[in-house]
Amino acid sequence: MPDEIRTYLVGRSNKSVACDIALSERETSVSRKHLELTVTASGRCYIVHVHSQNTTQVQGRDGAWAPISQDYVDFDTPLMLGSYQTTARKLLALLQTPSPSPPLPPAPGGGQVEWDPERGTFVTR
């Protein structure tokens, strides 16, 4: 089976915004919808800053912080979301897993449709 691209919305926890990776509501420098983090089929990490006010910055090899709108980053490159320092690897470790839900009715043609957390989608079994 080919690898899939997975994109996660990262932001501050809020009942009205469903982020895949939700940071504490106390992290007020992080926007409710701050960035999208995509893990590509080849295993690379691509980030897109989605909020216009609170910046996303990347720390360069010289230690200086630079604003970023979108680019590939290493999983362990230091990132600054507002004033919250992290890495893509640490963000992915916070990934919210969907709570178990009741099984769905059988899919057309037979089989059961259920959530596959590893693939991040519904599958027919």
PDB file of C-alpha atoms in Angstrom:
ATOM      1  CA  MET A   1       0.000   0.000   0.000  1.00  0.00           C
ATOM      2  CA  PRO A   2       1.487   3.416  -0.928  1.00  0.00           C
ATOM      3  CA  ASP A   3       2.205   5.915   1.809  1.00  0.00           C
ATOM      4  CA  GLU A   4      -0.265   8.743   2.219  1.00  0.00           C
ATOM      5  CA  ILE A   5       0.076  12.451   2.766  1.00  0.00           C
ATOM      6  CA  ARG A   6      -1.308  13.565   6.124  1.00  0.00           C
ATOM      7  CA  THR A   7      -2.074  17.177   7.026  1.00  0.00           C
ATOM      8  CA  TYR A   8      -2.851  18.329  10.558  1.00  0.00           C
ATOM      9  CA  LEU A   9      -4.227  21.662  11.768  1.00  0.00           C
ATOM     10  CA  VAL A  10      -2.250  23.017  14.732  1.00  0.00           C
ATOM     11  CA  GLY A  11      -3.676  25.664  17.051  1.00  0.00           C
ATOM     12  CA  ARG A  12      -4.783  26.682  20.483  1.00  0.00           C
ATOM     13  CA  SER A  13      -7.428  24.495  22.087  1.00  0.00           C
ATOM     14  CA  ASN A  14     -10.940  25.806  21.603  1.00  0.00           C
ATOM     15  CA  LYS A  15     -14.367  24.184  21.476  1.00  0.00           C
ATOM     16  CA  SER A  16     -15.318  26.103  18.316  1.00  0.00           C
ATOM     17  CA  VAL A  17     -12.181  25.123  16.351  1.00  0.00           C
ATOM     18  CA  ALA A  18     -11.340  21.461  15.878  1.00  0.00           C
ATOM     19  CA  CYS A  19      -7.545  21.270  15.691  1.00  0.00           C
ATOM     20  CA  ASP A  20      -5.854  17.938  15.161  1.00  0.00           C
ATOM     21  CA  ILE A  21      -2.998  19.124  17.376  1.00  0.00           C
ATOM     22  CA  ALA A  22      -4.405  21.367  20.098  1.00  0.00           C
ATOM     23  CA  LEU A  23      -2.115  23.354  22.382  1.00  0.00           C
ATOM     24  CA  SER A  24      -3.249  24.649  25.752  1.00  0.00           C
ATOM     25  CA  GLU A  25      -5.702  27.550  25.809  1.00  0.00           C
ATOM     26  CA  ARG A  26      -3.094  29.274  28.033  1.00  0.00           C
ATOM     27  CA  GLU A  27      -0.757  29.567  25.024  1.00  0.00           C
ATOM     28  CA  THR A  28      -2.355  32.873  24.002  1.00  0.00           C
ATOM     29  CA  SER A  29       0.400  33.743  21.495  1.00  0.00           C
ATOM     30  CA  VAL A  30      -0.644  30.685  19.467  1.00  0.00           C
ATOM     31  CA  SER A  31      -3.598  31.319  17.179  1.00  0.00           C
ATOM     32  CA  ARG A  32      -6.658  29.098  17.324  1.00  0.00           C
ATOM     33  CA  LYS A  33      -5.733  28.046  13.758  1.00  0.00           C
ATOM     34  CA  HIS A  34      -1.992  28.656  13.629  1.00  0.00           C
ATOM     35  CA  LEU A  35      -0.427  26.342  11.060  1.00  0.00           C
ATOM     36  CA  GLU A  36      -0.887  23.270   8.950  1.00  0.00           C
ATOM     37  CA  LEU A  37       1.706  20.536   9.352  1.00  0.00           C
ATOM     38  CA  THR A  38       1.903  18.047   6.501  1.00  0.00           C
ATOM     39  CA  VAL A  39       3.844  14.805   6.565  1.00  0.00           C
ATOM     40  CA  THR A  40       4.470  13.914   2.939  1.00  0.00           C
ATOM     41  CA  ALA A  41       4.365  10.445   1.421  1.00  0.00           C
ATOM     42  CA  SER A  42       8.186  10.515   1.343  1.00  0.00           C
ATOM     43  CA  GLY A  43       8.345  11.282   5.093  1.00  0.00           C
ATOM     44  CA  ARG A  44       9.188  14.992   4.862  1.00  0.00           C
ATOM     45  CA  CYS A  45       7.580  17.716   6.950  1.00  0.00           C
ATOM     46  CA  TYR A  46       5.980  20.775   5.307  1.00  0.00           C
ATOM     47  CA  ILE A  47       4.482  23.629   7.324  1.00  0.00           C
ATOM     48  CA  VAL A  48       2.150  26.410   6.239  1.00  0.00           C
ATOM     49  CA  HIS A  49       1.501  29.386   8.514  1.00  0.00           C
ATOM     50  CA  VAL A  50      -2.251  30.099   8.346  1.00  0.00           C
ATOM     51  CA  HIS A  51      -2.782  33.039  10.722  1.00  0.00           C
ATOM     52  CA  SER A  52      -1.920  36.585   9.725  1.00  0.00           C
ATOM     53  CA  GLN A  53      -1.084  38.051  13.159  1.00  0.00           C
ATOM     54  CA  ASN A  54       0.749  35.545  15.337  1.00  0.00           C
ATOM     55  CA  THR A  55       3.899  34.527  13.494  1.00  0.00           C
ATOM     56  CA  THR A  56       5.523  31.185  12.880  1.00  0.00           C
ATOM     57  CA  GLN A  57       9.320  31.298  12.944  1.00  0.00           C
ATOM     58  CA  VAL A  58      12.084  28.805  12.235  1.00  0.00           C
ATOM     59  CA  GLN A  59      15.457  28.816  13.947  1.00  0.00           C
ATOM     60  CA  GLY A  60      18.319  28.742  11.458  1.00  0.00           C
ATOM     61  CA  ARG A  61      21.659  27.028  11.911  1.00  0.00           C
ATOM     62  CA  ASP A  62      23.116  30.340  13.084  1.00  0.00           C
ATOM     63  CA  GLY A  63      20.542  30.436  15.917  1.00  0.00           C
ATOM     64  CA  ALA A  64      18.603  33.369  14.448  1.00  0.00           C
ATOM     65  CA  TRP A  65      14.822  33.178  14.173  1.00  0.00           C
ATOM     66  CA  ALA A  66      13.214  33.923  10.798  1.00  0.00           C
ATOM     67  CA  PRO A  67       9.497  34.224   9.999  1.00  0.00           C
ATOM     68  CA  ILE A  68       8.151  31.556   7.679  1.00  0.00           C
ATOM     69  CA  SER A  69       4.981  31.405   5.630  1.00  0.00           C
ATOM     70  CA  GLN A  70       5.521  27.927   4.171  1.00  0.00           C
ATOM     71  CA  ASP A  71       8.452  25.600   3.688  1.00  0.00           C
ATOM     72  CA  TYR A  72       9.878  22.167   4.353  1.00  0.00           C
ATOM     73  CA  VAL A  73      11.486  21.763   7.775  1.00  0.00           C
ATOM     74  CA  ASP A  74      13.287  18.935   9.525  1.00  0.00           C
ATOM     75  CA  PHE A  75      11.228  17.251  12.229  1.00  0.00           C
ATOM     76  CA  ASP A  76      13.644  18.518  14.909  1.00  0.00           C
ATOM     77  CA  THR A  77      14.097  22.090  13.632  1.00  0.00           C
ATOM     78  CA  PRO A  78      13.139  24.545  16.389  1.00  0.00           C
ATOM     79  CA  LEU A  79       9.857  26.315  15.615  1.00  0.00           C
ATOM     80  CA  MET A  80       8.285  29.309  17.342  1.00  0.00           C
ATOM     81  CA  LEU A  81       4.482  29.628  17.173  1.00  0.00           C
ATOM     82  CA  GLY A  82       3.925  33.082  18.591  1.00  0.00           C
ATOM     83  CA  SER A  83       6.146  32.720  21.673  1.00  0.00           C
ATOM     84  CA  TYR A  84       5.611  28.956  22.046  1.00  0.00           C
ATOM     85  CA  GLN A  85       8.800  27.042  21.158  1.00  0.00           C
ATOM     86  CA  THR A  86       8.495  23.492  19.823  1.00  0.00           C
ATOM     87  CA  THR A  87       9.431  21.199  16.912  1.00  0.00           C
ATOM     88  CA  ALA A  88       7.346  19.340  14.346  1.00  0.00           C
ATOM     89  CA  ARG A  89       8.228  16.088  16.130  1.00  0.00           C
ATOM     90  CA  LYS A  90       6.899  17.428  19.454  1.00  0.00           C
ATOM     91  CA  LEU A  91       3.727  18.702  17.771  1.00  0.00           C
ATOM     92  CA  LEU A  92       3.083  15.324  16.166  1.00  0.00           C
ATOM     93  CA  ALA A  93       3.512  13.663  19.578  1.00  0.00           C
ATOM     94  CA  LEU A  94       0.525  15.745  20.756  1.00  0.00           C
ATOM     95  CA  LEU A  95      -1.660  14.499  17.921  1.00  0.00           C
ATOM     96  CA  GLN A  96      -5.239  14.051  19.056  1.00  0.00           C
ATOM     97  CA  THR A  97      -6.607  10.589  18.387  1.00  0.00           C
ATOM     98  CA  PRO A  98     -10.307  10.419  17.668  1.00  0.00           C
ATOM     99  CA  SER A  99     -12.400   8.980  20.445  1.00  0.00           C
ATOM    100  CA  PRO A 100     -13.930   5.610  19.673  1.00  0.00           C
ATOM    101  CA  SER A 101     -17.238   5.994  17.945  1.00  0.00           C
ATOM    102  CA  PRO A 102     -20.020   3.513  17.372  1.00  0.00           C
ATOM    103  CA  PRO A 103     -19.529   1.393  14.257  1.00  0.00           C
ATOM    104  CA  LEU A 104     -21.040   2.765  11.068  1.00  0.00           C
ATOM    105  CA  PRO A 105     -23.516   0.745   9.004  1.00  0.00           C
ATOM    106  CA  PRO A 106     -22.079  -1.611   6.389  1.00  0.00           C
ATOM    107  CA  ALA A 107     -20.597   0.030   3.324  1.00  0.00           C
ATOM    108  CA  PRO A 108     -22.212  -0.501  -0.066  1.00  0.00           C
ATOM    109  CA  GLY A 109     -21.047  -3.837  -1.401  1.00  0.00           C
ATOM    110  CA  GLY A 110     -20.463  -5.214   2.091  1.00  0.00           C
ATOM    111  CA  GLY A 111     -17.803  -4.606   4.672  1.00  0.00           C
ATOM    112  CA  GLN A 112     -17.739  -2.371   7.711  1.00  0.00           C
ATOM    113  CA  VAL A 113     -16.649   1.280   7.554  1.00  0.00           C
ATOM    114  CA  GLU A 114     -14.459   2.324  10.480  1.00  0.00           C
ATOM    115  CA  TRP A 115     -11.850   4.927  11.435  1.00  0.00           C
ATOM    116  CA  ASP A 116      -8.220   3.939  10.809  1.00  0.00           C
ATOM    117  CA  PRO A 117      -6.126   6.231  13.064  1.00  0.00           C
ATOM    118  CA  GLU A 118      -2.862   5.194  11.411  1.00  0.00           C
ATOM    119  CA  ARG A 119      -4.089   6.297   7.978  1.00  0.00           C
ATOM    120  CA  GLY A 120      -6.143   9.216   9.336  1.00  0.00           C
ATOM    121  CA  THR A 121      -9.236   8.266   7.332  1.00  0.00           C
ATOM    122  CA  PHE A 122     -12.244   5.950   7.192  1.00  0.00           C
ATOM    123  CA  VAL A 123     -11.696   2.557   5.584  1.00  0.00           C
ATOM    124  CA  THR A 124     -13.911  -0.344   4.573  1.00  0.00           C
ATOM    125  CA  ARG A 125     -12.943  -3.638   6.155  1.00  0.00           C
TER     126      ARG A 125
END
